[in-house]
Amino acid sequence: MRGLPGIGGYTAAAISAIAFGKRAVVVDGNVERVVARLFALADPLPGAKPQIHALADRITPEARCGDFAQAMMDLGAMLCTPRSPVCALCPLTAMCEARAAGTQLEYPVKAAKSPKPQRYGTVFWVERDGAVLLVRRPPRGLLGGMRALPTGPWADAPPGMAGAPVAGTDWAMAPGTTHHVFTHFRLQLALAITTGDGQSDAAQGEWWPIDDLESAGLPTVFAKAARLGRE
């Protein structure tokens, strides 16, 4: 079964046990939690997955292994839940090491998350006749194809005025900064402001009425910067 497209270890084991009655070790997220609590497994996930599989193998019976697999999955889904396990109704309470120690909520142990890297950038607020310059981000990459305020590079150190859309213009830095957290990094943005006669290349953007900026559909990170600009 593992040779079939889209069939991984868990699916192959579940089909073998439930559909064909073969002894197979079925471990999904719910079963991981039950086993980790049952044996008070101190090793963190995801590194502990092979050990959890070995422990699940130890308790998987030869007969009715399909029923056992479904019972374990249901036990994790309905009783041995992540935040509010119903230990009083669990048929495994008497043999559960985590329950005996009163530490069931500590399992399964999760590996500590590494801190997200910090990046810095500058957003540019170019205002003219009650409108602000918006651009389209490149079609590929982060926030691809969305309207945004012009911005320079997002770097490991503050990039200053790099990437400013208007050359030779007096810029004023807004007080304070705005912050946003992406999946893989944290971003701190400074805001540079200029007003004038629209020397920027409008062909690369569009002038959007400031009073109607909410309708531009700016991503959250740029909506935060826009609030700073309007202040």
mmCIF file of N, CA, C and O in Angstrom, residues 105-202:
data_model
loop_
_atom_site.group_PDB
_atom_site.id
_atom_site.type_symbol
_atom_site.label_atom_id
_atom_site.label_comp_id
_atom_site.label_asym_id
_atom_site.label_seq_id
_atom_site.Cartn_x
_atom_site.Cartn_y
_atom_site.Cartn_z
ATOM 1 N N LEU A 105 -1.865 17.066 31.513
ATOM 2 C CA LEU A 105 -1.890 18.221 30.610
ATOM 3 C C LEU A 105 -0.499 18.587 30.090
ATOM 4 O O LEU A 105 -0.385 19.399 29.170
ATOM 5 N N GLU A 106 0.522 17.997 30.666
ATOM 6 C CA GLU A 106 1.891 18.293 30.224
ATOM 7 C C GLU A 106 2.315 17.437 29.036
ATOM 8 O O GLU A 106 3.408 17.634 28.491
ATOM 9 N N TYR A 107 1.460 16.497 28.635
ATOM 10 C CA TYR A 107 1.811 15.578 27.553
ATOM 11 C C TYR A 107 0.817 15.711 26.400
ATOM 12 O O TYR A 107 -0.345 16.021 26.622
ATOM 13 N N PRO A 108 1.273 15.464 25.174
ATOM 14 C CA PRO A 108 2.651 15.191 24.792
ATOM 15 C C PRO A 108 3.518 16.439 24.895
ATOM 16 O O PRO A 108 3.050 17.560 24.671
ATOM 17 N N VAL A 109 4.769 16.251 25.242
ATOM 18 C CA VAL A 109 5.708 17.364 25.373
ATOM 19 C C VAL A 109 6.014 17.911 23.981
ATOM 20 O O VAL A 109 6.268 17.149 23.042
ATOM 21 N N LYS A 110 5.966 19.228 23.854
ATOM 22 C CA LYS A 110 6.266 19.867 22.567
ATOM 23 C C LYS A 110 7.656 20.507 22.641
ATOM 24 O O LYS A 110 8.041 21.081 23.653
ATOM 25 N N ALA A 111 8.386 20.378 21.569
ATOM 26 C CA ALA A 111 9.711 20.996 21.504
ATOM 27 C C ALA A 111 9.578 22.509 21.583
ATOM 28 O O ALA A 111 8.634 23.094 21.042
ATOM 29 N N ALA A 112 10.507 23.127 22.285
ATOM 30 C CA ALA A 112 10.488 24.584 22.399
ATOM 31 C C ALA A 112 10.687 25.213 21.027
ATOM 32 O O ALA A 112 11.528 24.773 20.236
ATOM 33 N N LYS A 113 9.883 26.231 20.752
ATOM 34 C CA LYS A 113 9.989 26.902 19.466
ATOM 35 C C LYS A 113 11.185 27.843 19.462
ATOM 36 O O LYS A 113 11.433 28.550 20.436
ATOM 37 N N SER A 114 11.911 27.802 18.371
ATOM 38 C CA SER A 114 13.034 28.729 18.253
ATOM 39 C C SER A 114 12.493 30.133 18.008
ATOM 40 O O SER A 114 11.453 30.308 17.370
ATOM 41 N N PRO A 115 13.166 31.144 18.550
ATOM 42 C CA PRO A 115 12.667 32.514 18.369
ATOM 43 C C PRO A 115 12.665 32.913 16.900
ATOM 44 O O PRO A 115 13.550 32.537 16.131
ATOM 45 N N LYS A 116 11.649 33.680 16.535
ATOM 46 C CA LYS A 116 11.556 34.135 15.153
ATOM 47 C C LYS A 116 12.566 35.246 14.899
ATOM 48 O O LYS A 116 12.761 36.118 15.746
ATOM 49 N N PRO A 117 13.224 35.224 13.742
ATOM 50 C CA PRO A 117 14.172 36.302 13.445
ATOM 51 C C PRO A 117 13.460 37.646 13.324
ATOM 52 O O PRO A 117 12.290 37.714 12.955
ATOM 53 N N GLN A 118 14.190 38.706 13.655
ATOM 54 C CA GLN A 118 13.658 40.064 13.598
ATOM 55 C C GLN A 118 14.137 40.740 12.318
ATOM 56 O O GLN A 118 15.318 40.711 11.996
ATOM 57 N N ARG A 119 13.214 41.341 11.595
ATOM 58 C CA ARG A 119 13.560 42.107 10.399
ATOM 59 C C ARG A 119 13.027 43.527 10.533
ATOM 60 O O ARG A 119 12.113 43.796 11.320
ATOM 61 N N TYR A 120 13.605 44.412 9.722
ATOM 62 C CA TYR A 120 13.261 45.825 9.772
ATOM 63 C C TYR A 120 12.999 46.336 8.354
ATOM 64 O O TYR A 120 13.559 45.826 7.379
ATOM 65 N N GLY A 121 12.138 47.336 8.270
ATOM 66 C CA GLY A 121 11.858 47.927 6.969
ATOM 67 C C GLY A 121 11.349 49.346 7.118
ATOM 68 O O GLY A 121 11.104 49.831 8.234
ATOM 69 N N THR A 122 11.199 50.014 5.995
ATOM 70 C CA THR A 122 10.632 51.358 5.955
ATOM 71 C C THR A 122 9.482 51.360 4.964
ATOM 72 O O THR A 122 9.605 50.841 3.854
ATOM 73 N N VAL A 123 8.352 51.880 5.401
ATOM 74 C CA VAL A 123 7.189 52.059 4.524
ATOM 75 C C VAL A 123 7.105 53.545 4.177
ATOM 76 O O VAL A 123 7.372 54.406 5.011
ATOM 77 N N PHE A 124 6.718 53.834 2.934
ATOM 78 C CA PHE A 124 6.715 55.208 2.440
ATOM 79 C C PHE A 124 5.290 55.692 2.195
ATOM 80 O O PHE A 124 4.533 55.074 1.444
ATOM 81 N N TRP A 125 4.952 56.800 2.846
ATOM 82 C CA TRP A 125 3.635 57.437 2.714
ATOM 83 C C TRP A 125 3.815 58.674 1.835
ATOM 84 O O TRP A 125 4.357 59.675 2.265
ATOM 85 N N VAL A 126 3.368 58.557 0.580
ATOM 86 C CA VAL A 126 3.476 59.653 -0.376
ATOM 87 C C VAL A 126 2.077 60.216 -0.584
ATOM 88 O O VAL A 126 1.202 59.549 -1.147
ATOM 89 N N GLU A 127 1.854 61.426 -0.123
ATOM 90 C CA GLU A 127 0.512 62.017 -0.111
ATOM 91 C C GLU A 127 0.421 63.161 -1.106
ATOM 92 O O GLU A 127 1.343 63.977 -1.245
ATOM 93 N N ARG A 128 -0.732 63.228 -1.799
ATOM 94 C CA ARG A 128 -0.978 64.321 -2.746
ATOM 95 C C ARG A 128 -2.469 64.539 -2.898
ATOM 96 O O ARG A 128 -3.211 63.606 -3.204
ATOM 97 N N ASP A 129 -2.919 65.780 -2.674
ATOM 98 C CA ASP A 129 -4.320 66.160 -2.904
ATOM 99 C C ASP A 129 -5.295 65.190 -2.247
ATOM 100 O O ASP A 129 -6.273 64.740 -2.859
ATOM 101 N N GLY A 130 -5.031 64.846 -0.993
ATOM 102 C CA GLY A 130 -5.944 63.980 -0.258
ATOM 103 C C GLY A 130 -5.884 62.521 -0.648
ATOM 104 O O GLY A 130 -6.779 61.737 -0.292
ATOM 105 N N ALA A 131 -4.843 62.143 -1.391
ATOM 106 C CA ALA A 131 -4.687 60.744 -1.803
ATOM 107 C C ALA A 131 -3.291 60.275 -1.435
ATOM 108 O O ALA A 131 -2.362 61.072 -1.243
ATOM 109 N N VAL A 132 -3.113 58.957 -1.329
ATOM 110 C CA VAL A 132 -1.822 58.372 -0.995
ATOM 111 C C VAL A 132 -1.458 57.357 -2.072
ATOM 112 O O VAL A 132 -2.333 56.711 -2.662
ATOM 113 N N LEU A 133 -0.171 57.258 -2.350
ATOM 114 C CA LEU A 133 0.295 56.352 -3.388
ATOM 115 C C LEU A 133 0.277 54.906 -2.891
ATOM 116 O O LEU A 133 0.865 54.583 -1.858
ATOM 117 N N LEU A 134 -0.404 54.053 -3.648
ATOM 118 C CA LEU A 134 -0.397 52.613 -3.388
ATOM 119 C C LEU A 134 0.221 51.904 -4.580
ATOM 120 O O LEU A 134 0.135 52.380 -5.716
ATOM 121 N N VAL A 135 0.827 50.775 -4.330
ATOM 122 C CA VAL A 135 1.438 49.973 -5.390
ATOM 123 C C VAL A 135 0.928 48.541 -5.276
ATOM 124 O O VAL A 135 0.319 48.153 -4.276
ATOM 125 N N ARG A 136 1.183 47.753 -6.313
ATOM 126 C CA ARG A 136 0.897 46.319 -6.278
ATOM 127 C C ARG A 136 2.178 45.572 -5.980
ATOM 128 O O ARG A 136 3.215 45.810 -6.596
ATOM 129 N N ARG A 137 2.130 44.695 -5.022
ATOM 130 C CA ARG A 137 3.303 43.896 -4.725
ATOM 131 C C ARG A 137 3.536 42.878 -5.836
ATOM 132 O O ARG A 137 2.606 42.544 -6.582
ATOM 133 N N PRO A 138 4.774 42.419 -5.996
ATOM 134 C CA PRO A 138 5.052 41.429 -7.044
ATOM 135 C C PRO A 138 4.103 40.241 -6.942
ATOM 136 O O PRO A 138 3.685 39.856 -5.844
ATOM 137 N N PRO A 139 3.762 39.647 -8.072
ATOM 138 C CA PRO A 139 2.770 38.566 -8.051
ATOM 139 C C PRO A 139 3.208 37.343 -7.246
ATOM 140 O O PRO A 139 2.370 36.603 -6.742
ATOM 141 N N ARG A 140 4.495 37.143 -7.124
ATOM 142 C CA ARG A 140 4.985 36.004 -6.356
ATOM 143 C C ARG A 140 5.674 36.496 -5.091
ATOM 144 O O ARG A 140 6.218 37.589 -5.054
ATOM 145 N N GLY A 141 5.635 35.673 -4.072
ATOM 146 C CA GLY A 141 6.266 36.038 -2.815
ATOM 147 C C GLY A 141 5.251 36.464 -1.783
ATOM 148 O O GLY A 141 4.030 36.352 -1.977
ATOM 149 N N LEU A 142 5.740 36.979 -0.688
ATOM 150 C CA LEU A 142 4.906 37.349 0.449
ATOM 151 C C LEU A 142 3.910 38.427 0.047
ATOM 152 O O LEU A 142 4.275 39.445 -0.539
ATOM 153 N N LEU A 143 2.618 38.194 0.337
ATOM 154 C CA LEU A 143 1.533 39.132 0.022
ATOM 155 C C LEU A 143 1.504 39.447 -1.470
ATOM 156 O O LEU A 143 1.201 40.562 -1.892
ATOM 157 N N GLY A 144 1.790 38.452 -2.274
ATOM 158 C CA GLY A 144 1.906 38.633 -3.717
ATOM 159 C C GLY A 144 0.645 39.184 -4.350
ATOM 160 O O GLY A 144 -0.464 38.712 -4.102
ATOM 161 N N GLY A 145 0.814 40.205 -5.193
ATOM 162 C CA GLY A 145 -0.275 40.767 -5.974
ATOM 163 C C GLY A 145 -1.209 41.681 -5.209
ATOM 164 O O GLY A 145 -2.174 42.189 -5.795
ATOM 165 N N MET A 146 -0.969 41.928 -3.946
ATOM 166 C CA MET A 146 -1.882 42.738 -3.150
ATOM 167 C C MET A 146 -1.471 44.208 -3.182
ATOM 168 O O MET A 146 -0.312 44.556 -3.389
ATOM 169 N N ARG A 147 -2.461 45.090 -2.987
ATOM 170 C CA ARG A 147 -2.162 46.509 -2.857
ATOM 171 C C ARG A 147 -1.375 46.732 -1.566
ATOM 172 O O ARG A 147 -1.605 46.078 -0.556
ATOM 173 N N ALA A 148 -0.476 47.713 -1.602
ATOM 174 C CA ALA A 148 0.345 47.998 -0.434
ATOM 175 C C ALA A 148 0.884 49.414 -0.537
ATOM 176 O O ALA A 148 0.892 50.023 -1.608
ATOM 177 N N LEU A 149 1.321 49.927 0.580
ATOM 178 C CA LEU A 149 2.127 51.132 0.557
ATOM 179 C C LEU A 149 3.513 50.766 0.032
ATOM 180 O O LEU A 149 3.994 49.649 0.263
ATOM 181 N N PRO A 150 4.172 51.677 -0.676
ATOM 182 C CA PRO A 150 5.535 51.371 -1.128
ATOM 183 C C PRO A 150 6.431 51.070 0.058
ATOM 184 O O PRO A 150 6.301 51.666 1.131
ATOM 185 N N THR A 151 7.324 50.122 -0.128
ATOM 186 C CA THR A 151 8.246 49.752 0.946
ATOM 187 C C THR A 151 9.583 49.373 0.360
ATOM 188 O O THR A 151 9.661 48.869 -0.768
ATOM 189 N N GLY A 152 10.628 49.627 1.114
ATOM 190 C CA GLY A 152 11.951 49.191 0.722
ATOM 191 C C GLY A 152 12.192 47.768 1.160
ATOM 192 O O GLY A 152 11.259 47.037 1.505
ATOM 193 N N PRO A 153 13.449 47.336 1.189
ATOM 194 C CA PRO A 153 13.752 45.952 1.587
ATOM 195 C C PRO A 153 13.458 45.717 3.058
ATOM 196 O O PRO A 153 13.520 46.639 3.875
ATOM 197 N N TRP A 154 13.141 44.472 3.381
ATOM 198 C CA TRP A 154 12.997 44.047 4.765
ATOM 199 C C TRP A 154 14.273 43.294 5.125
ATOM 200 O O TRP A 154 14.548 42.224 4.589
ATOM 201 N N ALA A 155 15.053 43.886 6.014
ATOM 202 C CA ALA A 155 16.405 43.406 6.229
ATOM 203 C C ALA A 155 16.666 43.134 7.707
ATOM 204 O O ALA A 155 15.838 43.408 8.572
ATOM 205 N N ASP A 156 17.861 42.614 7.978
ATOM 206 C CA ASP A 156 18.249 42.301 9.357
ATOM 207 C C ASP A 156 18.565 43.548 10.168
ATOM 208 O O ASP A 156 18.656 43.478 11.397
ATOM 209 N N ALA A 157 18.780 44.668 9.499
ATOM 210 C CA ALA A 157 19.027 45.948 10.165
ATOM 211 C C ALA A 157 18.160 47.000 9.479
ATOM 212 O O ALA A 157 17.785 46.843 8.305
ATOM 213 N N PRO A 158 17.801 48.085 10.173
ATOM 214 C CA PRO A 158 16.963 49.113 9.554
ATOM 215 C C PRO A 158 17.568 49.604 8.247
ATOM 216 O O PRO A 158 18.723 50.051 8.216
ATOM 217 N N PRO A 159 16.823 49.534 7.134
ATOM 218 C CA PRO A 159 17.382 49.895 5.827
ATOM 219 C C PRO A 159 17.319 51.378 5.510
ATOM 220 O O PRO A 159 17.751 51.797 4.431
ATOM 221 N N GLY A 160 16.770 52.181 6.412
ATOM 222 C CA GLY A 160 16.687 53.620 6.156
ATOM 223 C C GLY A 160 15.794 53.937 4.971
ATOM 224 O O GLY A 160 14.700 53.391 4.830
ATOM 225 N N MET A 161 16.263 54.760 4.060
ATOM 226 C CA MET A 161 15.458 55.226 2.937
ATOM 227 C C MET A 161 15.668 54.397 1.675
ATOM 228 O O MET A 161 15.237 54.804 0.592
ATOM 229 N N ALA A 162 16.315 53.260 1.805
ATOM 230 C CA ALA A 162 16.513 52.399 0.636
ATOM 231 C C ALA A 162 15.176 52.020 0.022
ATOM 232 O O ALA A 162 14.238 51.637 0.716
ATOM 233 N N GLY A 163 15.072 52.157 -1.285
ATOM 234 C CA GLY A 163 13.847 51.801 -1.988
ATOM 235 C C GLY A 163 12.787 52.866 -1.990
ATOM 236 O O GLY A 163 11.635 52.596 -2.367
ATOM 237 N N ALA A 164 13.119 54.101 -1.595
ATOM 238 C CA ALA A 164 12.124 55.175 -1.583
ATOM 239 C C ALA A 164 11.573 55.406 -2.989
ATOM 240 O O ALA A 164 12.328 55.427 -3.958
ATOM 241 N N PRO A 165 10.244 55.565 -3.130
ATOM 242 C CA PRO A 165 9.650 55.690 -4.461
ATOM 243 C C PRO A 165 9.838 57.070 -5.084
ATOM 244 O O PRO A 165 9.570 57.237 -6.274
ATOM 245 N N VAL A 166 10.233 58.058 -4.303
ATOM 246 C CA VAL A 166 10.413 59.419 -4.808
ATOM 247 C C VAL A 166 11.826 59.858 -4.466
ATOM 248 O O VAL A 166 12.174 59.995 -3.298
ATOM 249 N N ALA A 167 12.654 60.088 -5.473
ATOM 250 C CA ALA A 167 14.027 60.511 -5.244
ATOM 251 C C ALA A 167 14.094 62.025 -5.055
ATOM 252 O O ALA A 167 13.295 62.782 -5.603
ATOM 253 N N GLY A 168 15.070 62.465 -4.269
ATOM 254 C CA GLY A 168 15.293 63.894 -4.093
ATOM 255 C C GLY A 168 14.158 64.613 -3.400
ATOM 256 O O GLY A 168 13.904 65.792 -3.659
ATOM 257 N N THR A 169 13.455 63.948 -2.535
ATOM 258 C CA THR A 169 12.311 64.530 -1.836
ATOM 259 C C THR A 169 12.610 64.599 -0.342
ATOM 260 O O THR A 169 13.293 63.733 0.201
ATOM 261 N N ASP A 170 12.085 65.625 0.291
ATOM 262 C CA ASP A 170 12.234 65.731 1.737
ATOM 263 C C ASP A 170 11.266 64.758 2.416
ATOM 264 O O ASP A 170 10.059 64.801 2.178
ATOM 265 N N TRP A 171 11.826 63.919 3.243
ATOM 266 C CA TRP A 171 11.030 62.951 3.975
ATOM 267 C C TRP A 171 11.050 63.291 5.453
ATOM 268 O O TRP A 171 12.047 63.755 5.977
ATOM 269 N N ALA A 172 9.922 63.041 6.109
ATOM 270 C CA ALA A 172 9.825 63.175 7.561
ATOM 271 C C ALA A 172 9.484 61.804 8.133
ATOM 272 O O ALA A 172 8.603 61.108 7.617
ATOM 273 N N MET A 173 10.194 61.422 9.175
ATOM 274 C CA MET A 173 9.948 60.122 9.801
ATOM 275 C C MET A 173 8.836 60.267 10.841
ATOM 276 O O MET A 173 8.882 61.160 11.696
ATOM 277 N N ALA A 174 7.846 59.438 10.722
ATOM 278 C CA ALA A 174 6.752 59.443 11.698
ATOM 279 C C ALA A 174 7.272 58.966 13.042
ATOM 280 O O ALA A 174 8.151 58.089 13.097
ATOM 281 N N PRO A 175 6.754 59.506 14.132
ATOM 282 C CA PRO A 175 7.176 59.022 15.451
ATOM 283 C C PRO A 175 6.691 57.596 15.672
ATOM 284 O O PRO A 175 5.579 57.229 15.299
ATOM 285 N N GLY A 176 7.524 56.808 16.283
ATOM 286 C CA GLY A 176 7.140 55.437 16.582
ATOM 287 C C GLY A 176 7.311 54.515 15.388
ATOM 288 O O GLY A 176 7.682 54.924 14.288
ATOM 289 N N THR A 177 7.035 53.263 15.616
ATOM 290 C CA THR A 177 7.111 52.240 14.580
ATOM 291 C C THR A 177 5.890 51.346 14.701
ATOM 292 O O THR A 177 5.144 51.392 15.677
ATOM 293 N N THR A 178 5.700 50.522 13.686
ATOM 294 C CA THR A 178 4.623 49.537 13.739
ATOM 295 C C THR A 178 5.233 48.148 13.651
ATOM 296 O O THR A 178 6.325 47.973 13.088
ATOM 297 N N HIS A 179 4.556 47.177 14.228
ATOM 298 C CA HIS A 179 5.110 45.825 14.323
ATOM 299 C C HIS A 179 4.105 44.820 13.770
ATOM 300 O O HIS A 179 2.888 44.992 13.899
ATOM 301 N N HIS A 180 4.636 43.754 13.180
ATOM 302 C CA HIS A 180 3.786 42.688 12.662
ATOM 303 C C HIS A 180 4.555 41.379 12.759
ATOM 304 O O HIS A 180 5.783 41.350 12.618
ATOM 305 N N VAL A 181 3.833 40.296 13.005
ATOM 306 C CA VAL A 181 4.447 38.976 13.133
ATOM 307 C C VAL A 181 3.949 38.100 11.997
ATOM 308 O O VAL A 181 2.748 37.843 11.873
ATOM 309 N N PHE A 182 4.873 37.665 11.154
ATOM 310 C CA PHE A 182 4.579 36.691 10.118
ATOM 311 C C PHE A 182 4.898 35.290 10.643
ATOM 312 O O PHE A 182 5.404 35.126 11.759
ATOM 313 N N THR A 183 4.627 34.303 9.830
ATOM 314 C CA THR A 183 4.861 32.921 10.260
ATOM 315 C C THR A 183 6.327 32.675 10.589
ATOM 316 O O THR A 183 6.646 31.995 11.569
ATOM 317 N N HIS A 184 7.228 33.243 9.804
ATOM 318 C CA HIS A 184 8.640 32.908 9.949
ATOM 319 C C HIS A 184 9.501 34.048 10.472
ATOM 320 O O HIS A 184 10.705 33.853 10.681
ATOM 321 N N PHE A 185 8.954 35.232 10.676
ATOM 322 C CA PHE A 185 9.776 36.323 11.198
ATOM 323 C C PHE A 185 8.896 37.428 11.764
ATOM 324 O O PHE A 185 7.699 37.512 11.480
ATOM 325 N N ARG A 186 9.545 38.269 12.579
ATOM 326 C CA ARG A 186 8.910 39.470 13.116
ATOM 327 C C ARG A 186 9.396 40.670 12.320
ATOM 328 O O ARG A 186 10.560 40.718 11.914
ATOM 329 N N LEU A 187 8.504 41.635 12.134
ATOM 330 C CA LEU A 187 8.845 42.785 11.309
ATOM 331 C C LEU A 187 8.555 44.076 12.058
ATOM 332 O O LEU A 187 7.469 44.245 12.614
ATOM 333 N N GLN A 188 9.535 44.960 12.078
ATOM 334 C CA GLN A 188 9.359 46.302 12.630
ATOM 335 C C GLN A 188 9.497 47.302 11.486
ATOM 336 O O GLN A 188 10.492 47.291 10.762
ATOM 337 N N LEU A 189 8.490 48.155 11.325
ATOM 338 C CA LEU A 189 8.465 49.092 10.210
ATOM 339 C C LEU A 189 8.491 50.530 10.709
ATOM 340 O O LEU A 189 7.717 50.913 11.592
ATOM 341 N N ALA A 190 9.372 51.315 10.122
ATOM 342 C CA ALA A 190 9.347 52.755 10.287
ATOM 343 C C ALA A 190 8.534 53.341 9.134
ATOM 344 O O ALA A 190 8.367 52.699 8.087
ATOM 345 N N LEU A 191 8.015 54.542 9.320
ATOM 346 C CA LEU A 191 7.198 55.171 8.292
ATOM 347 C C LEU A 191 7.804 56.521 7.913
ATOM 348 O O LEU A 191 8.004 57.385 8.770
ATOM 349 N N ALA A 192 8.112 56.667 6.632
ATOM 350 C CA ALA A 192 8.623 57.928 6.096
ATOM 351 C C ALA A 192 7.505 58.608 5.316
ATOM 352 O O ALA A 192 6.806 57.960 4.516
ATOM 353 N N ILE A 193 7.319 59.919 5.534
ATOM 354 C CA ILE A 193 6.179 60.646 4.981
ATOM 355 C C ILE A 193 6.675 61.808 4.134
ATOM 356 O O ILE A 193 7.632 62.513 4.500
ATOM 357 N N THR A 194 6.027 62.001 2.993
ATOM 358 C CA THR A 194 6.285 63.179 2.183
ATOM 359 C C THR A 194 4.991 63.620 1.520
ATOM 360 O O THR A 194 4.088 62.799 1.259
ATOM 361 N N THR A 195 4.869 64.898 1.283
ATOM 362 C CA THR A 195 3.749 65.459 0.532
ATOM 363 C C THR A 195 4.325 66.346 -0.551
ATOM 364 O O THR A 195 5.426 66.886 -0.420
ATOM 365 N N GLY A 196 3.617 66.474 -1.666
ATOM 366 C CA GLY A 196 4.159 67.299 -2.738
ATOM 367 C C GLY A 196 3.339 67.199 -3.992
ATOM 368 O O GLY A 196 2.130 66.951 -3.967
ATOM 369 N N ASP A 197 4.020 67.357 -5.121
ATOM 370 C CA ASP A 197 3.334 67.474 -6.401
ATOM 371 C C ASP A 197 3.246 66.169 -7.162
ATOM 372 O O ASP A 197 2.958 66.155 -8.360
ATOM 373 N N GLY A 198 3.533 65.072 -6.489
ATOM 374 C CA GLY A 198 3.372 63.774 -7.148
ATOM 375 C C GLY A 198 4.460 63.477 -8.133
ATOM 376 O O GLY A 198 4.201 63.049 -9.255
ATOM 377 N N GLN A 199 5.713 63.721 -7.764
ATOM 378 C CA GLN A 199 6.810 63.434 -8.658
ATOM 379 C C GLN A 199 7.060 61.940 -8.806
ATOM 380 O O GLN A 199 7.812 61.525 -9.676
ATOM 381 N N SER A 200 6.443 61.153 -7.948
ATOM 382 C CA SER A 200 6.651 59.715 -8.057
ATOM 383 C C SER A 200 6.039 59.193 -9.349
ATOM 384 O O SER A 200 5.187 59.815 -9.961
ATOM 385 N N ASP A 201 6.514 58.054 -9.753
ATOM 386 C CA ASP A 201 6.062 57.458 -11.005
ATOM 387 C C ASP A 201 4.699 56.810 -10.782
ATOM 388 O O ASP A 201 4.600 55.663 -10.389
ATOM 389 N N ALA A 202 3.651 57.560 -11.048
ATOM 390 C CA ALA A 202 2.298 57.048 -10.807
ATOM 391 C C ALA A 202 1.958 55.866 -11.691
ATOM 392 O O ALA A 202 1.020 55.114 -11.409
#
